[in-house]
PDB file of C-alpha atoms and ligand atoms in Angstrom:
ATOM      1  CA  UNK O  61      92.068  95.075  95.706  1.00 78.00           C
ATOM      2  CA  UNK O  62      95.252  97.023  95.653  1.00 94.00           C
ATOM      3  CA  UNK O  63      97.944  98.155  98.007  1.00 97.00           C
ATOM      4  CA  UNK O  64      97.916 101.913  98.372  1.00 98.00           C
ATOM      5  CA  UNK O  65     100.781 104.255  99.042  1.00 98.00           C
ATOM      6  CA  UNK O  66     101.084 105.071 102.765  1.00 98.00           C
ATOM      7  CA  UNK O  67     101.607 108.776 103.357  1.00 98.00           C
ATOM      8  CA  UNK O  68     104.365 109.756 105.745  1.00 98.00           C
ATOM      9  CA  UNK O  69     104.841 112.410 108.406  1.00 98.00           C
ATOM     10  CA  UNK O  70     105.474 115.782 106.793  1.00 97.00           C
ATOM     11  CA  UNK O  71     102.771 115.289 104.165  1.00 98.00           C
ATOM     12  CA  UNK O  72      99.972 117.807 104.561  1.00 98.00           C
ATOM     13  CA  UNK O  73      97.162 115.291 104.092  1.00 98.00           C
ATOM     14  CA  UNK O  74      98.015 113.764 107.499  1.00 98.00           C
ATOM     15  CA  UNK O  75      97.248 117.064 109.245  1.00 98.00           C
ATOM     16  CA  UNK O  76      93.771 117.523 107.743  1.00 98.00           C
ATOM     17  CA  UNK O  77      90.429 116.799 109.353  1.00 98.00           C
ATOM     18  CA  UNK O  78      88.579 113.991 107.575  1.00 98.00           C
ATOM     19  CA  UNK O  79      84.967 114.289 106.434  1.00 98.00           C
ATOM     20  CA  UNK O  80      82.043 112.080 107.444  1.00 98.00           C
ATOM     21  CA  UNK O  81      80.914 109.329 105.109  1.00 98.00           C
ATOM     22  CA  UNK O  82      77.270 109.866 104.131  1.00 98.00           C
ATOM     23  CA  UNK O  83      76.623 106.750 102.032  1.00 97.00           C
ATOM     24  CA  UNK O  84      78.282 103.480 101.123  1.00 98.00           C
ATOM     25  CA  UNK O  85      79.391 103.413  97.503  1.00 98.00           C
ATOM     26  CA  UNK O  86      81.390 100.898  95.423  1.00 98.00           C
ATOM     27  CA  UNK O  87      84.289 103.331  95.592  1.00 97.00           C
ATOM     28  CA  UNK O  88      84.266 103.438  99.394  1.00 98.00           C
ATOM     29  CA  UNK O  89      83.958  99.637  99.528  1.00 98.00           C
ATOM     30  CA  UNK O  90      87.051  99.404  97.345  1.00 98.00           C
ATOM     31  CA  UNK O  91      88.866 101.955  99.519  1.00 98.00           C
ATOM     32  CA  UNK O  92      88.159  99.889 102.638  1.00 98.00           C
ATOM     33  CA  UNK O  93      89.324  96.656 100.979  1.00 97.00           C
ATOM     34  CA  UNK O  94      92.482  98.417  99.864  1.00 98.00           C
ATOM     35  CA  UNK O  95      93.041  99.827 103.361  1.00 98.00           C
ATOM     36  CA  UNK O  96      92.856  96.310 104.843  1.00 97.00           C
ATOM     37  CA  UNK O  97      95.272  94.929 102.267  1.00 97.00           C
ATOM     38  CA  UNK O  98      97.635  97.864 102.777  1.00 98.00           C
ATOM     39  CA  UNK O  99      97.548  97.488 106.574  1.00 97.00           C
ATOM     40  CA  UNK O 100      98.255  93.738 106.477  1.00 96.00           C
ATOM     41  CA  UNK O 101     101.004  94.110 103.904  1.00 96.00           C
ATOM     42  CA  UNK O 102     102.718  96.670 106.145  1.00 96.00           C
ATOM     43  CA  UNK O 103     102.208  94.527 109.295  1.00 94.00           C
ATOM     44  CA  UNK O 104     100.220  97.306 110.924  1.00 96.00           C
ATOM     45  CA  UNK O 105      97.447  96.994 113.513  1.00 97.00           C
ATOM     46  CA  UNK O 106      95.499  99.962 112.208  1.00 98.00           C
ATOM     47  CA  UNK O 107      95.171 102.368 109.321  1.00 98.00           C
ATOM     48  CA  UNK O 108      93.147 105.519 108.752  1.00 98.00           C
ATOM     49  CA  UNK O 109      91.923 106.637 105.330  1.00 98.00           C
ATOM     50  CA  UNK O 110      93.967 109.842 105.542  1.00 98.00           C
ATOM     51  CA  UNK O 111      97.098 107.665 105.675  1.00 98.00           C
ATOM     52  CA  UNK O 112      96.369 106.586 102.111  1.00 98.00           C
ATOM     53  CA  UNK O 113      95.505 110.148 101.128  1.00 98.00           C
ATOM     54  CA  UNK O 114      91.698 109.992 101.392  1.00 98.00           C
ATOM     55  CA  UNK O 115      90.087 112.484 103.771  1.00 98.00           C
ATOM     56  CA  UNK O 116      87.186 110.319 104.904  1.00 98.00           C
ATOM     57  CA  UNK O 117      86.343 109.243 108.447  1.00 98.00           C
ATOM     58  CA  UNK O 118      87.192 105.557 107.982  1.00 98.00           C
ATOM     59  CA  UNK O 119      89.635 103.414 109.955  1.00 98.00           C
ATOM     60  CA  UNK O 120      90.522  99.743 109.928  1.00 98.00           C
ATOM     61  CA  UNK O 121      91.969  98.044 113.003  1.00 98.00           C
ATOM     62  CA  UNK O 122      93.186  94.511 113.589  1.00 98.00           C
ATOM     63  CA  UNK O 123      95.156  93.886 116.756  1.00 95.00           C
ATOM     64  CA  UNK O 124      94.996  90.091 116.516  1.00 92.00           C
ATOM     65  CA  UNK O 125      95.798  89.580 112.828  1.00 84.00           C
ATOM     66  CA  UNK O 126      92.618  87.690 112.077  1.00 81.00           C
ATOM     67  CA  UNK O 127      89.645  89.813 112.975  1.00 85.00           C
ATOM     68  CA  UNK O 128      89.551  93.269 111.382  1.00 96.00           C
ATOM     69  CA  UNK O 129      87.245  96.014 112.560  1.00 98.00           C
ATOM     70  CA  UNK O 130      86.008  98.534 110.032  1.00 98.00           C
ATOM     71  CA  UNK O 131      84.885 101.780 111.614  1.00 98.00           C
ATOM     72  CA  UNK O 132      83.086 104.464 109.615  1.00 98.00           C
ATOM     73  CA  UNK O 133      82.446 107.853 111.251  1.00 98.00           C
ATOM     74  CA  UNK O 134      83.700 106.484 114.589  1.00 98.00           C
ATOM     75  CA  UNK O 135      83.532 108.405 117.820  1.00 98.00           C
ATOM     76  CA  UNK O 136      84.613 107.572 121.339  1.00 98.00           C
ATOM     77  CA  UNK O 137      81.678 107.688 123.735  1.00 98.00           C
ATOM     78  CA  UNK O 138      83.337 106.376 126.880  1.00 98.00           C
ATOM     79  CA  UNK O 139      86.866 105.986 128.187  1.00 98.00           C
ATOM     80  CA  UNK O 140      88.506 105.190 131.482  1.00 98.00           C
ATOM     81  CA  UNK O 141      91.765 104.226 133.106  1.00 98.00           C
ATOM     82  CA  UNK O 142      95.223 104.874 131.804  1.00 98.00           C
ATOM     83  CA  UNK O 143      98.011 102.968 130.073  1.00 98.00           C
ATOM     84  CA  UNK O 144     101.464 104.130 129.125  1.00 98.00           C
ATOM     85  CA  UNK O 145     103.389 102.266 126.455  1.00 97.00           C
ATOM     86  CA  UNK O 146     105.257 102.319 123.176  1.00 96.00           C
ATOM     87  CA  UNK O 147     103.325 103.293 120.100  1.00 97.00           C
ATOM     88  CA  UNK O 148     104.218 103.331 116.433  1.00 97.00           C
ATOM     89  CA  UNK O 149     102.554 104.422 113.224  1.00 98.00           C
ATOM     90  CA  UNK O 150     102.859 103.286 109.608  1.00 98.00           C
ATOM     91  CA  UNK O 151     103.156 106.982 108.688  1.00 98.00           C
ATOM     92  CA  UNK O 152     106.181 107.373 110.978  1.00 98.00           C
ATOM     93  CA  UNK O 153     108.311 104.446 109.798  1.00 96.00           C
ATOM     94  CA  UNK O 154     111.132 103.121 111.935  1.00 95.00           C
ATOM     95  CA  UNK O 155     110.123 105.038 115.053  1.00 97.00           C
ATOM     96  CA  UNK O 156     108.196 104.516 118.249  1.00 97.00           C
ATOM     97  CA  UNK O 157     107.332 106.720 121.173  1.00 97.00           C
ATOM     98  CA  UNK O 158     105.848 106.493 124.638  1.00 98.00           C
ATOM     99  CA  UNK O 159     102.228 107.603 124.769  1.00 98.00           C
ATOM    100  CA  UNK O 160      99.665 107.560 127.568  1.00 98.00           C
ATOM    101  CA  UNK O 161      96.153 106.536 126.509  1.00 98.00           C
ATOM    102  CA  UNK O 162      92.968 105.409 128.248  1.00 98.00           C
ATOM    103  CA  UNK O 163      93.058 101.702 129.133  1.00 98.00           C
ATOM    104  CA  UNK O 164      89.415 101.261 128.110  1.00 98.00           C
ATOM    105  CA  UNK O 165      87.406 102.921 125.386  1.00 98.00           C
ATOM    106  CA  UNK O 166      83.982 102.413 123.911  1.00 98.00           C
ATOM    107  CA  UNK O 167      83.459 103.667 120.367  1.00 98.00           C
ATOM    108  CA  UNK O 168      80.342 103.952 118.243  1.00 98.00           C
ATOM    109  CA  UNK O 169      80.762 103.640 114.482  1.00 98.00           C
ATOM    110  CA  UNK O 170      79.020 102.521 111.306  1.00 98.00           C
ATOM    111  CA  UNK O 171      79.852  99.207 109.635  1.00 97.00           C
ATOM    112  CA  UNK O 172      80.102  98.410 105.900  1.00 96.00           C
ATOM    113  CA  UNK O 173      76.283  98.393 105.741  1.00 97.00           C
ATOM    114  CA  UNK O 174      76.169 101.821 107.419  1.00 98.00           C
ATOM    115  CA  UNK O 175      74.647 100.255 110.519  1.00 98.00           C
ATOM    116  CA  UNK O 176      75.701 101.563 113.886  1.00 98.00           C
ATOM    117  CA  UNK O 177      77.614  99.296 116.231  1.00 98.00           C
ATOM    118  CA  UNK O 178      79.625  99.574 119.423  1.00 98.00           C
ATOM    119  CA  UNK O 179      83.197  98.514 119.853  1.00 98.00           C
ATOM    120  CA  UNK O 180      84.729  98.164 123.284  1.00 97.00           C
ATOM    121  CA  UNK O 181      88.434  97.685 123.756  1.00 97.00           C
ATOM    122  CA  UNK O 182      91.062  97.533 126.454  1.00 98.00           C
ATOM    123  CA  UNK O 183      94.856  97.704 126.319  1.00 97.00           C
ATOM    124  CA  UNK O 184      96.173  97.402 122.735  1.00 97.00           C
ATOM    125  CA  UNK O 185      92.725  97.674 121.125  1.00 97.00           C
ATOM    126  CA  UNK O 186      91.889 100.763 123.195  1.00 98.00           C
ATOM    127  CA  UNK O 187      95.226 102.272 122.209  1.00 98.00           C
ATOM    128  CA  UNK O 188      94.649 101.491 118.526  1.00 98.00           C
ATOM    129  CA  UNK O 189      91.152 103.009 118.558  1.00 98.00           C
ATOM    130  CA  UNK O 190      92.480 106.247 120.101  1.00 98.00           C
ATOM    131  CA  UNK O 191      95.468 106.369 117.744  1.00 98.00           C
ATOM    132  CA  UNK O 192      93.405 105.813 114.582  1.00 98.00           C
ATOM    133  CA  UNK O 193      90.660 108.245 115.579  1.00 98.00           C
ATOM    134  CA  UNK O 194      93.321 110.905 116.158  1.00 98.00           C
ATOM    135  CA  UNK O 195      94.358 110.461 112.506  1.00 98.00           C
ATOM    136  CA  UNK O 196      90.824 111.431 111.430  1.00 98.00           C
ATOM    137  CA  UNK O 197      91.306 114.804 113.077  1.00 98.00           C
ATOM    138  CA  UNK O 198      94.762 115.297 111.603  1.00 98.00           C
ATOM    139  CA  UNK O 199      96.796 114.279 114.629  1.00 98.00           C
ATOM    140  CA  UNK O 200      99.772 111.935 114.880  1.00 98.00           C
ATOM    141  CA  UNK O 201     100.929 110.165 118.049  1.00 98.00           C
ATOM    142  CA  UNK O 202     104.226 112.060 117.895  1.00 98.00           C
ATOM    143  CA  UNK O 203     102.358 115.133 119.178  1.00 97.00           C
ATOM    144  CA  UNK O 204     101.555 113.188 122.360  1.00 97.00           C
ATOM    145  CA  UNK O 205     104.805 111.258 122.752  1.00 97.00           C
ATOM    146  CA  UNK O 206     106.546 111.646 126.097  1.00 97.00           C
ATOM    147  CA  UNK O 207     110.243 112.180 125.494  1.00 94.00           C
ATOM    148  CA  UNK O 208     112.122 111.600 122.242  1.00 94.00           C
ATOM    149  CA  UNK O 209     111.069 109.009 119.660  1.00 96.00           C
ATOM    150  CA  UNK O 210     113.098 105.821 119.525  1.00 95.00           C
ATOM    151  CA  UNK O 211     114.464 103.982 116.537  1.00 95.00           C
ATOM    152  CA  UNK O 212     112.826 100.663 115.793  1.00 91.00           C
ATOM    153  CA  UNK O 213     114.805  97.978 114.041  1.00 75.00           C
ATOM    154  CA  UNK O 214     112.297  96.984 111.373  1.00 59.00           C
ATOM    155  CA  UNK O 215     114.356  94.112 109.975  1.00 56.00           C
ATOM    156  CA  UNK O 216     114.541  92.428 113.378  1.00 51.00           C
ATOM    157  CA  UNK O 217     110.768  92.718 113.736  1.00 49.00           C
ATOM    158  CA  UNK O 218     110.217  91.077 110.361  1.00 47.00           C
ATOM    159  CA  UNK O 219     112.458  88.181 111.289  1.00 46.00           C
ATOM    160  CA  UNK O 220     110.389  87.519 114.401  1.00 44.00           C
ATOM    161  CA  UNK O 221     107.301  87.075 112.216  1.00 43.00           C
TER     162      UNK O 221
HETATM  163 NI1   NI U 479      99.055 105.845 112.788  1.00 88.70          NI
END
């Protein structure tokens, strides 16, 4: 496993639409393991493949820090309600912005064995699913942010951990 370089806002790869994964290969397995390691190392709750420069429809999400979800070719099939809150992104370091998202989403995706499964989430998990799936279509939360972005004091956050 290896930590990969996280691409930042302004880099073209973050604006591209990612392609579907058609089969599991050792290379994709390695990519997913690297994405998990990269996300944890950066203290993120989610990461899309495009954020490490790979245009494949793969995201990893872990909102609890102990139970990662791996979603291949994910799509949202149901959503309801509304939540408004602060959102950040590893590709937009040091910033956060207010974004309104559904409070509940149901996604369908493939797992590491290319078997379909459903993932339901509310609150932070619902927000993370929406945020990461946007990455797969080349969108960043900053496009949806209400009002100006705010500065986040990263050092303070690290000290709390
Ligand atoms: Ni992001």
